[in-house]
Amino acid sequence: MRTNCDITLYNKVSGETYHRTELHGVFWENRKGVNVIKSGLTAVDQASIYIPFYVDDGYQKPKSWQALATKTGKWTLQTGDYIVKGIVTDTISSTFTISNLKATYDDVLQITSVDTQDYGSPDLQHWQIGAK
């Protein structure tokens, strides 16, 4: 799979607490215009993000991830989490919230869907993320 960027993933732990992970070698495709033209709806996904399985270092299924006492080095993909195009170092807290993140960076999207594409060769296997 060809990739075009790195991303920062913010997994919600609880309340306003998020766990930050950097993922390298991801494909990000802005899709809002195409989706609006095809469907006529304006509340559609703005991007499709493809994360190859080979960046899987530390991936856990959502329920397994939530059950972890220590999340260091682990990450998951679940609806409601946030993705930023590019690597950012901000930590979400009571003083720097998701609203601040959105105000500071251009491409901050919330995950709306996660599809596991586990067919084909290992080079083709990936997670397909819808986000808006």
PDB file of C-alpha atoms in Angstrom:
ATOM      1  CA  MET A   1       0.000   0.000   0.000  1.00  0.00           C
ATOM      2  CA  ARG A   2       1.235   3.467  -0.828  1.00  0.00           C
ATOM      3  CA  THR A   3       1.053   5.915   2.021  1.00  0.00           C
ATOM      4  CA  ASN A   4       1.117   9.697   2.104  1.00  0.00           C
ATOM      5  CA  CYS A   5       1.223  10.828   5.735  1.00  0.00           C
ATOM      6  CA  ASP A   6       1.601  10.132   9.411  1.00  0.00           C
ATOM      7  CA  ILE A   7      -1.239  10.668  11.879  1.00  0.00           C
ATOM      8  CA  THR A   8      -1.784  11.327  15.551  1.00  0.00           C
ATOM      9  CA  LEU A   9      -4.526   9.220  17.092  1.00  0.00           C
ATOM     10  CA  TYR A  10      -6.353  10.257  20.259  1.00  0.00           C
ATOM     11  CA  ASN A  11      -8.137   7.316  21.929  1.00  0.00           C
ATOM     12  CA  LYS A  12     -10.730   8.322  24.516  1.00  0.00           C
ATOM     13  CA  VAL A  13      -9.968   6.799  27.915  1.00  0.00           C
ATOM     14  CA  SER A  14     -12.753   8.468  29.937  1.00  0.00           C
ATOM     15  CA  GLY A  15     -14.340  11.895  30.258  1.00  0.00           C
ATOM     16  CA  GLU A  16     -11.892  14.377  28.748  1.00  0.00           C
ATOM     17  CA  THR A  17      -8.923  12.019  29.043  1.00  0.00           C
ATOM     18  CA  TYR A  18      -7.341  10.817  25.787  1.00  0.00           C
ATOM     19  CA  HIS A  19      -4.371   8.569  25.049  1.00  0.00           C
ATOM     20  CA  ARG A  20      -2.137   9.903  22.234  1.00  0.00           C
ATOM     21  CA  THR A  21      -0.408   7.624  19.685  1.00  0.00           C
ATOM     22  CA  GLU A  22       1.627   8.424  16.578  1.00  0.00           C
ATOM     23  CA  LEU A  23       1.074   6.162  13.561  1.00  0.00           C
ATOM     24  CA  HIS A  24       3.504   6.371  10.653  1.00  0.00           C
ATOM     25  CA  GLY A  25       2.861   5.332   7.052  1.00  0.00           C
ATOM     26  CA  VAL A  26      -0.882   5.917   6.635  1.00  0.00           C
ATOM     27  CA  PHE A  27      -2.941   6.850   3.563  1.00  0.00           C
ATOM     28  CA  TRP A  28      -5.243   9.874   4.039  1.00  0.00           C
ATOM     29  CA  GLU A  29      -7.788  10.734   1.335  1.00  0.00           C
ATOM     30  CA  ASN A  30     -10.030  13.799   1.653  1.00  0.00           C
ATOM     31  CA  ARG A  31     -13.478  12.729   0.435  1.00  0.00           C
ATOM     32  CA  LYS A  32     -16.096  15.276   1.490  1.00  0.00           C
ATOM     33  CA  GLY A  33     -16.632  16.817  -1.943  1.00  0.00           C
ATOM     34  CA  VAL A  34     -17.018  13.432  -3.633  1.00  0.00           C
ATOM     35  CA  ASN A  35     -19.404  12.178  -0.932  1.00  0.00           C
ATOM     36  CA  VAL A  36     -21.589  15.310  -1.154  1.00  0.00           C
ATOM     37  CA  ILE A  37     -21.775  15.075  -4.951  1.00  0.00           C
ATOM     38  CA  LYS A  38     -22.687  11.361  -4.860  1.00  0.00           C
ATOM     39  CA  SER A  39     -25.191  11.466  -1.995  1.00  0.00           C
ATOM     40  CA  GLY A  40     -26.409  15.047  -1.908  1.00  0.00           C
ATOM     41  CA  LEU A  41     -25.978  14.956   1.877  1.00  0.00           C
ATOM     42  CA  THR A  42     -23.734  17.471   3.608  1.00  0.00           C
ATOM     43  CA  ALA A  43     -23.205  15.547   6.883  1.00  0.00           C
ATOM     44  CA  VAL A  44     -20.866  13.019   5.265  1.00  0.00           C
ATOM     45  CA  ASP A  45     -17.375  11.753   6.023  1.00  0.00           C
ATOM     46  CA  GLN A  46     -14.659  14.237   5.171  1.00  0.00           C
ATOM     47  CA  ALA A  47     -11.869  11.681   4.852  1.00  0.00           C
ATOM     48  CA  SER A  48     -11.089   8.025   4.348  1.00  0.00           C
ATOM     49  CA  ILE A  49      -7.991   6.906   6.198  1.00  0.00           C
ATOM     50  CA  TYR A  50      -6.273   3.610   5.475  1.00  0.00           C
ATOM     51  CA  ILE A  51      -3.984   2.175   8.142  1.00  0.00           C
ATOM     52  CA  PRO A  52      -1.952  -0.832   6.971  1.00  0.00           C
ATOM     53  CA  PHE A  53      -1.793  -3.794   9.345  1.00  0.00           C
ATOM     54  CA  TYR A  54       2.001  -3.583   9.225  1.00  0.00           C
ATOM     55  CA  VAL A  55       1.846  -0.433  11.404  1.00  0.00           C
ATOM     56  CA  ASP A  56       0.106  -2.731  13.896  1.00  0.00           C
ATOM     57  CA  ASP A  57       2.725  -2.356  16.624  1.00  0.00           C
ATOM     58  CA  GLY A  58       0.580  -2.178  19.754  1.00  0.00           C
ATOM     59  CA  TYR A  59      -2.905  -2.447  18.217  1.00  0.00           C
ATOM     60  CA  GLN A  60      -5.632  -3.860  20.489  1.00  0.00           C
ATOM     61  CA  LYS A  61      -9.304  -4.459  19.729  1.00  0.00           C
ATOM     62  CA  PRO A  62     -11.436  -1.777  21.468  1.00  0.00           C
ATOM     63  CA  LYS A  63     -12.732  -3.861  24.399  1.00  0.00           C
ATOM     64  CA  SER A  64      -9.267  -5.310  25.075  1.00  0.00           C
ATOM     65  CA  TRP A  65      -7.739  -1.830  24.925  1.00  0.00           C
ATOM     66  CA  GLN A  66     -10.332  -0.374  27.319  1.00  0.00           C
ATOM     67  CA  ALA A  67      -9.576  -3.177  29.813  1.00  0.00           C
ATOM     68  CA  LEU A  68      -5.826  -2.435  29.883  1.00  0.00           C
ATOM     69  CA  ALA A  69      -4.576  -0.943  33.129  1.00  0.00           C
ATOM     70  CA  THR A  70      -1.586   0.613  31.315  1.00  0.00           C
ATOM     71  CA  LYS A  71      -2.139   1.838  27.772  1.00  0.00           C
ATOM     72  CA  THR A  72       1.456   2.897  27.065  1.00  0.00           C
ATOM     73  CA  GLY A  73       2.526   1.570  23.674  1.00  0.00           C
ATOM     74  CA  LYS A  74      -1.017   0.351  22.875  1.00  0.00           C
ATOM     75  CA  TRP A  75      -3.732   1.839  20.672  1.00  0.00           C
ATOM     76  CA  THR A  76      -7.112   0.994  19.188  1.00  0.00           C
ATOM     77  CA  LEU A  77      -9.577   2.196  16.573  1.00  0.00           C
ATOM     78  CA  GLN A  78     -13.104   3.034  17.689  1.00  0.00           C
ATOM     79  CA  THR A  79     -15.847   5.457  16.736  1.00  0.00           C
ATOM     80  CA  GLY A  80     -15.701   8.710  18.649  1.00  0.00           C
ATOM     81  CA  ASP A  81     -11.906   8.862  18.804  1.00  0.00           C
ATOM     82  CA  TYR A  82      -9.998  11.637  17.001  1.00  0.00           C
ATOM     83  CA  ILE A  83      -7.382  11.610  14.259  1.00  0.00           C
ATOM     84  CA  VAL A  84      -5.085  14.475  13.272  1.00  0.00           C
ATOM     85  CA  LYS A  85      -3.307  14.486   9.925  1.00  0.00           C
ATOM     86  CA  GLY A  86       0.366  14.816  10.818  1.00  0.00           C
ATOM     87  CA  ILE A  87       2.238  14.366  14.054  1.00  0.00           C
ATOM     88  CA  VAL A  88       1.232  16.706  16.866  1.00  0.00           C
ATOM     89  CA  THR A  89       2.519  16.546  20.422  1.00  0.00           C
ATOM     90  CA  ASP A  90      -0.381  18.104  22.321  1.00  0.00           C
ATOM     91  CA  THR A  91      -1.839  16.208  25.243  1.00  0.00           C
ATOM     92  CA  ILE A  92      -5.593  16.489  25.748  1.00  0.00           C
ATOM     93  CA  SER A  93      -6.376  17.686  29.277  1.00  0.00           C
ATOM     94  CA  SER A  94      -8.655  20.038  31.165  1.00  0.00           C
ATOM     95  CA  THR A  95      -6.539  22.956  29.895  1.00  0.00           C
ATOM     96  CA  PHE A  96      -6.075  21.760  26.281  1.00  0.00           C
ATOM     97  CA  THR A  97      -9.297  20.164  25.064  1.00  0.00           C
ATOM     98  CA  ILE A  98     -10.466  18.584  21.807  1.00  0.00           C
ATOM     99  CA  SER A  99     -11.963  22.011  20.964  1.00  0.00           C
ATOM    100  CA  ASN A 100      -8.491  23.535  21.328  1.00  0.00           C
ATOM    101  CA  LEU A 101      -7.055  20.774  19.139  1.00  0.00           C
ATOM    102  CA  LYS A 102      -9.627  21.537  16.411  1.00  0.00           C
ATOM    103  CA  ALA A 103      -8.910  25.270  16.666  1.00  0.00           C
ATOM    104  CA  THR A 104      -5.142  24.748  16.418  1.00  0.00           C
ATOM    105  CA  TYR A 105      -4.874  22.256  13.521  1.00  0.00           C
ATOM    106  CA  ASP A 106      -6.572  22.019  10.132  1.00  0.00           C
ATOM    107  CA  ASP A 107      -7.203  18.287   9.813  1.00  0.00           C
ATOM    108  CA  VAL A 108      -8.751  17.095  13.094  1.00  0.00           C
ATOM    109  CA  LEU A 109     -11.515  14.570  12.494  1.00  0.00           C
ATOM    110  CA  GLN A 110     -13.650  12.272  14.606  1.00  0.00           C
ATOM    111  CA  ILE A 111     -13.783   8.591  13.660  1.00  0.00           C
ATOM    112  CA  THR A 112     -17.248   7.595  12.410  1.00  0.00           C
ATOM    113  CA  SER A 113     -16.525   4.070  11.160  1.00  0.00           C
ATOM    114  CA  VAL A 114     -13.846   1.391  11.345  1.00  0.00           C
ATOM    115  CA  ASP A 115     -13.733  -1.469   8.830  1.00  0.00           C
ATOM    116  CA  THR A 116     -11.197  -4.274   9.049  1.00  0.00           C
ATOM    117  CA  GLN A 117     -10.015  -5.315   5.587  1.00  0.00           C
ATOM    118  CA  ASP A 118      -8.162  -8.546   6.421  1.00  0.00           C
ATOM    119  CA  TYR A 119      -8.176 -10.224   3.023  1.00  0.00           C
ATOM    120  CA  GLY A 120      -5.479 -10.510   0.361  1.00  0.00           C
ATOM    121  CA  SER A 121      -1.760 -10.392   0.883  1.00  0.00           C
ATOM    122  CA  PRO A 122      -0.256  -8.892   4.068  1.00  0.00           C
ATOM    123  CA  ASP A 123       0.735  -5.810   2.047  1.00  0.00           C
ATOM    124  CA  LEU A 124      -2.944  -5.131   1.233  1.00  0.00           C
ATOM    125  CA  GLN A 125      -4.510  -5.775   4.640  1.00  0.00           C
ATOM    126  CA  HIS A 126      -5.605  -2.619   6.440  1.00  0.00           C
ATOM    127  CA  TRP A 127      -8.178  -0.791   8.534  1.00  0.00           C
ATOM    128  CA  GLN A 128     -10.387   1.647   6.635  1.00  0.00           C
ATOM    129  CA  ILE A 129     -11.470   4.585   8.769  1.00  0.00           C
ATOM    130  CA  GLY A 130     -14.268   7.000   7.956  1.00  0.00           C
ATOM    131  CA  ALA A 131     -14.000  10.360   9.714  1.00  0.00           C
ATOM    132  CA  LYS A 132     -15.701  13.743   9.793  1.00  0.00           C
TER     133      LYS A 132
END
